[in-house]
Coordinates of C-alpha atoms in Angstrom, one line a residue:
Chain A
M288 CA -102.2 -27.4 -27.4
R289 CA -100.2 -26.2 -24.4
N290 CA -99.9 -22.7 -26.0
L291 CA -103.7 -22.7 -26.6
M292 CA -104.4 -23.5 -23.0
A293 CA -102.0 -20.7 -21.9
L294 CA -103.9 -18.3 -24.2
L295 CA -107.2 -19.4 -22.7
S296 CA -105.9 -19.1 -19.2
G297 CA -104.6 -15.5 -20.0
L298 CA -108.0 -14.6 -21.5
L299 CA -109.9 -15.9 -18.4
F300 CA -107.4 -14.3 -16.1
G301 CA -107.8 -10.9 -17.8
A302 CA -111.6 -11.3 -17.8
G303 CA -111.4 -11.8 -14.0
L304 CA -109.2 -8.8 -13.5
L305 CA -111.6 -6.6 -15.6
L306 CA -114.7 -7.9 -13.9
S307 CA -113.3 -7.6 -10.4
G308 CA -112.1 -4.0 -11.0
L309 CA -108.4 -4.9 -10.4
A310 CA -107.7 -3.5 -13.9
D311 CA -108.7 0.0 -12.6
P312 CA -105.9 1.6 -10.6
A313 CA -108.5 3.9 -8.9
K314 CA -110.3 0.8 -7.5
V315 CA -107.0 -0.7 -6.2
L316 CA -106.1 2.6 -4.5
G317 CA -109.6 2.7 -3.1
F318 CA -108.7 -0.6 -1.3
L319 CA -105.0 0.2 -0.4
D320 CA -105.8 3.7 1.0
I321 CA -107.3 2.6 4.3
S322 CA -107.5 6.2 5.5
R323 CA -110.8 6.2 3.5
V324 CA -112.3 4.0 6.2
V325 CA -112.8 7.2 8.2
S326 CA -114.9 8.9 5.4
G327 CA -116.7 5.6 4.7
E328 CA -115.3 5.5 1.1
W329 CA -112.9 2.5 1.7
D330 CA -113.5 -0.3 -0.8
P331 CA -112.9 -3.7 0.7
S332 CA -114.2 -5.7 -2.3
L333 CA -110.6 -6.6 -3.5
M334 CA -110.3 -8.8 -0.3
L335 CA -113.3 -10.7 -1.7
V336 CA -111.6 -11.0 -5.1
M337 CA -108.5 -12.6 -3.5
G338 CA -110.7 -14.8 -1.2
S339 CA -112.8 -16.1 -4.0
A340 CA -109.8 -16.7 -6.3
L341 CA -108.1 -18.7 -3.4
S342 CA -111.3 -20.6 -2.7
I343 CA -110.8 -22.3 -6.1
Y344 CA -107.0 -22.4 -6.3
L345 CA -106.3 -23.6 -2.8
P346 CA -108.4 -26.8 -3.0
V347 CA -107.3 -27.5 -6.6
Y348 CA -103.7 -27.3 -5.5
L349 CA -104.0 -29.2 -2.2
L350 CA -106.4 -31.9 -3.3
W351 CA -105.2 -32.5 -6.9
V352 CA -101.8 -31.0 -7.8
K353 CA -99.9 -31.6 -4.6
P354 CA -100.7 -35.3 -4.2
R355 CA -100.0 -35.9 -7.9
A356 CA -96.7 -34.0 -7.8
A357 CA -95.7 -36.1 -4.7
R358 CA -96.4 -39.3 -6.7
K359 CA -94.2 -37.8 -9.6
Q360 CA -97.3 -37.6 -11.8
G361 CA -97.5 -34.6 -14.2
P362 CA -100.1 -32.2 -15.3
V363 CA -102.5 -33.1 -18.2
L364 CA -100.2 -31.7 -20.9
D365 CA -96.7 -32.0 -19.4
S366 CA -94.5 -34.6 -17.7
Q367 CA -94.0 -32.6 -14.5
Y368 CA -95.4 -29.7 -12.5
H369 CA -93.1 -26.6 -12.6
L370 CA -93.2 -25.5 -9.0
P371 CA -90.7 -23.2 -7.2
G372 CA -88.4 -25.2 -5.0
N373 CA -87.0 -22.2 -2.9
T374 CA -88.6 -22.0 0.5
R375 CA -86.1 -19.6 2.2
I376 CA -87.5 -16.2 3.2
D377 CA -84.3 -14.1 2.5
G378 CA -83.3 -10.5 2.2
Q379 CA -83.8 -10.5 -1.5
L380 CA -87.5 -11.6 -1.1
V381 CA -88.1 -9.0 1.6
L382 CA -86.4 -6.2 -0.4
G383 CA -88.2 -7.2 -3.6
A384 CA -91.7 -7.3 -1.9
A385 CA -91.1 -4.0 -0.2
L386 CA -90.1 -2.2 -3.5
F387 CA -93.0 -3.9 -5.3
G388 CA -95.4 -2.7 -2.6
L389 CA -94.1 0.8 -2.8
G390 CA -94.6 1.0 -6.6
W391 CA -98.0 -0.7 -6.4
G392 CA -99.2 1.6 -3.6
M393 CA -98.0 4.7 -5.6
L394 CA -100.5 4.2 -8.5
G395 CA -102.4 1.0 -7.9
I396 CA -101.0 -0.7 -10.9
C397 CA -99.5 -4.2 -10.8
P398 CA -98.2 -6.4 -13.7
G399 CA -101.4 -8.2 -14.6
P400 CA -103.6 -5.2 -15.0
A401 CA -100.7 -3.3 -16.7
V402 CA -100.7 -6.0 -19.5
V403 CA -104.5 -6.0 -19.8
N404 CA -104.5 -2.2 -20.1
L405 CA -102.0 -2.3 -23.0
A406 CA -105.1 -3.1 -25.1
S407 CA -106.2 0.5 -24.8
L408 CA -103.0 1.7 -26.6
D409 CA -103.0 4.5 -24.1
P410 CA -99.4 6.0 -24.2
M411 CA -99.3 6.2 -20.4
A412 CA -100.1 2.5 -20.2
L413 CA -97.4 1.7 -22.7
A414 CA -94.9 3.9 -20.8
F415 CA -95.7 2.1 -17.5
M416 CA -95.1 -1.2 -19.2
A417 CA -91.8 -0.1 -20.6
A418 CA -90.6 1.1 -17.2
M419 CA -91.8 -2.1 -15.6
V420 CA -89.9 -4.2 -18.2
L421 CA -86.8 -2.2 -17.5
G422 CA -87.3 -2.9 -13.8
V423 CA -87.6 -6.6 -14.5
Y424 CA -84.4 -6.5 -16.5
L425 CA -82.5 -4.7 -13.7
G426 CA -83.8 -7.2 -11.2
R427 CA -82.5 -10.1 -13.4
L428 CA -79.1 -8.4 -13.6
I429 CA -79.0 -8.1 -9.8
K430 CA -80.1 -11.7 -9.2
R431 CA -77.5 -13.0 -11.7
T432 CA -74.8 -11.0 -9.9
I433 CA -75.9 -12.3 -6.5
A434 CA -76.1 -15.9 -7.7
R435 CA -72.6 -15.7 -9.3
R436 CA -71.1 -14.3 -6.1
E437 CA -72.8 -17.0 -3.9
S438 CA -72.1 -20.2 -5.7
G439 CA -70.6 -20.0 -9.1
P440 CA -72.6 -20.0 -12.4
I441 CA -76.3 -20.6 -11.9
Q442 CA -78.9 -20.3 -14.7
I443 CA -81.6 -17.8 -13.8
Chain B
M66 CA -127.7 -5.9 -12.1
F67 CA -125.2 -7.5 -9.6
S68 CA -124.1 -5.7 -6.5
S69 CA -120.4 -4.7 -6.6
F70 CA -119.6 -7.4 -4.1
A71 CA -121.2 -10.1 -6.3
I72 CA -119.2 -8.8 -9.3
A73 CA -115.9 -8.8 -7.3
L74 CA -116.7 -12.4 -6.2
C75 CA -117.3 -13.5 -9.8
G76 CA -114.1 -11.8 -11.0
G77 CA -112.1 -13.6 -8.3
L78 CA -113.6 -16.9 -9.2
L79 CA -112.6 -16.3 -12.8
I80 CA -109.0 -15.5 -11.7
G81 CA -108.9 -18.6 -9.6
L82 CA -110.3 -20.7 -12.4
A83 CA -107.7 -19.3 -14.9
A84 CA -104.8 -19.9 -12.5
S85 CA -106.1 -23.5 -11.7
L86 CA -106.4 -24.3 -15.5
L87 CA -102.8 -23.2 -16.1
M88 CA -101.6 -25.4 -13.2
V89 CA -103.7 -28.5 -13.7
V90 CA -103.3 -28.6 -17.5
N91 CA -99.8 -27.1 -18.1
G92 CA -98.3 -27.4 -14.6
R93 CA -97.3 -23.7 -14.6
I94 CA -97.7 -20.9 -12.1
A95 CA -99.9 -18.0 -13.3
G96 CA -97.6 -15.3 -12.0
V97 CA -97.7 -12.4 -14.4
S98 CA -94.3 -10.8 -13.6
G99 CA -92.5 -14.2 -14.0
I100 CA -94.4 -14.8 -17.2
I101 CA -93.3 -11.4 -18.6
S102 CA -89.7 -12.3 -17.6
G103 CA -90.0 -15.7 -19.2
A104 CA -91.5 -14.3 -22.4
L105 CA -88.8 -11.8 -22.9
W106 CA -85.8 -13.8 -21.7
R107 CA -86.0 -17.4 -22.8
S108 CA -84.0 -19.9 -20.8
E109 CA -81.5 -22.0 -22.7
S110 CA -83.5 -25.2 -22.0
A111 CA -86.6 -23.9 -23.7
G112 CA -87.0 -25.1 -27.3
S113 CA -89.0 -22.7 -29.4
A114 CA -88.3 -19.0 -29.6
I115 CA -91.9 -18.1 -28.7
G116 CA -92.8 -19.7 -25.4
W117 CA -96.2 -20.4 -23.8
Q118 CA -95.7 -17.2 -21.8
V119 CA -96.2 -15.1 -24.9
Y120 CA -99.6 -16.9 -25.5
F121 CA -100.7 -16.2 -21.9
L122 CA -99.8 -12.5 -22.2
A123 CA -101.6 -12.4 -25.6
G124 CA -104.7 -13.8 -23.8
L125 CA -104.4 -11.0 -21.2
V126 CA -104.2 -8.3 -23.9
L127 CA -107.0 -10.0 -25.9
S128 CA -109.3 -9.8 -22.8
G129 CA -108.7 -6.1 -22.7
L130 CA -109.4 -5.8 -26.4
L131 CA -112.6 -7.9 -26.4
L132 CA -114.0 -7.4 -22.9
A133 CA -113.0 -4.0 -21.5
T134 CA -115.6 -1.9 -23.5
P135 CA -118.6 -4.3 -23.2
L136 CA -117.9 -4.7 -19.4
E137 CA -117.7 -1.0 -18.9
A138 CA -121.0 -0.5 -20.7
W139 CA -122.7 -3.3 -18.8
L140 CA -121.4 -2.3 -15.4
A141 CA -121.9 1.4 -16.2
I142 CA -118.3 2.3 -15.1
E143 CA -115.8 4.8 -16.5
P144 CA -113.3 3.3 -19.0
V145 CA -109.8 3.0 -17.6
V146 CA -107.7 5.6 -19.3
I147 CA -104.5 6.1 -17.4
S148 CA -103.6 9.3 -19.3
A149 CA -106.8 10.9 -18.1
R150 CA -105.8 10.3 -14.4
G151 CA -103.5 13.3 -14.2
I152 CA -100.4 11.3 -13.3
A153 CA -97.1 13.0 -13.9
L154 CA -94.9 11.0 -16.3
P155 CA -91.9 10.7 -13.9
T156 CA -94.2 9.3 -11.2
L157 CA -95.6 6.8 -13.6
L158 CA -92.1 5.7 -14.8
L159 CA -90.9 5.4 -11.2
A160 CA -93.9 3.3 -10.1
G161 CA -93.4 1.1 -13.2
L162 CA -89.7 0.7 -12.5
L163 CA -90.3 -0.2 -8.8
V164 CA -93.1 -2.7 -9.7
G165 CA -90.8 -4.4 -12.2
L166 CA -87.7 -4.4 -10.1
G167 CA -89.5 -5.4 -6.9
S168 CA -91.4 -8.3 -8.5
S169 CA -88.3 -9.5 -10.2
L170 CA -86.2 -9.5 -7.0
G171 CA -89.1 -10.8 -4.9
N172 CA -89.8 -13.5 -7.5
G173 CA -93.5 -12.6 -7.9
C174 CA -96.2 -10.0 -7.9
T175 CA -99.8 -10.0 -6.8
S176 CA -100.9 -12.9 -9.1
G177 CA -97.9 -15.1 -8.3
H178 CA -97.6 -14.5 -4.6
C179 CA -101.2 -13.6 -3.5
I180 CA -103.1 -16.2 -5.6
C181 CA -100.8 -19.0 -6.7
G182 CA -98.2 -18.8 -3.8
M183 CA -100.8 -18.3 -1.0
G184 CA -102.9 -21.0 -2.7
R185 CA -99.9 -23.4 -2.3
L186 CA -99.5 -22.2 1.3
S187 CA -95.9 -21.2 0.4
P188 CA -94.2 -19.4 3.4
R189 CA -92.3 -17.2 1.0
S190 CA -95.4 -16.1 -0.8
I191 CA -97.4 -15.5 2.4
A192 CA -94.5 -13.4 3.7
A193 CA -94.1 -11.5 0.4
S194 CA -97.9 -10.9 0.1
L195 CA -98.2 -9.6 3.7
L196 CA -95.2 -7.3 3.2
F197 CA -96.2 -5.8 -0.1
M198 CA -99.7 -5.3 1.1
L199 CA -98.4 -3.5 4.1
V200 CA -96.0 -1.3 2.1
G201 CA -98.7 -0.7 -0.5
V202 CA -101.2 0.4 2.1
I203 CA -98.6 2.8 3.7
A204 CA -97.6 4.2 0.3
A205 CA -101.3 4.7 -0.8
V206 CA -102.2 6.4 2.5
L207 CA -99.2 8.7 2.5
L208 CA -99.6 9.7 -1.1
S209 CA -103.3 10.1 -1.1

């Protein structure tokens, strides 16, 4: 049942990406490239996508999930919410976000749309995915090395 | 026919709904980079070989299979074919590598930090979102 809900969530998420235009790299670049403001071709609609997504997620989290998690109650189909506990803004987060921003700004493709676009079986979409997975693997290796150096064995 | 802003609004609502569903029902964060990582490298505590992450990713691919063509026809937009965009292969691979490495080190991408993390008012996610937006804008402006 949990897997079915995950499938449904993925399907809805992908539908949202397709409908909002986030699945199209050209649309994303039309937002990130703010030099287009001058020519009047800048596309601010992605701000609206983020705003409307947050207009649902933010109240659901603050009014439902957070109070329940504080009372040690779980989600509908699990015994506990799986929320990140780390609150430290460290060098690793800053470096990661900067590298991610660079890659995202180059072509306008981030992980969600990259997965949705796999459906086209376009060789370039598959190549992007392969390079991205390699990047995730390298990131895991680096994180494991840092964690070992800092405080002995930690499961990542 | 909707205006492009109304369509963007509906798309965003669907994304928010999908992420809320995963959190309320399964208690999981809908961060695609973390889900890819979790699907490919199972943690030792996880029971089955195929995790819920694989099902979420299958849903994403399924949306592309089922909805991309009808939506393109309905909205009268060009199909997204990355090979037709004239991107050099080394550029594509470098961008993919940076996106993967960056989201792994930064523990999240657009979905995880901008939607789920900002939706939890997480200081880490707000910082990461602002930073990768800023760098993304700079890269897009300089490379355009």
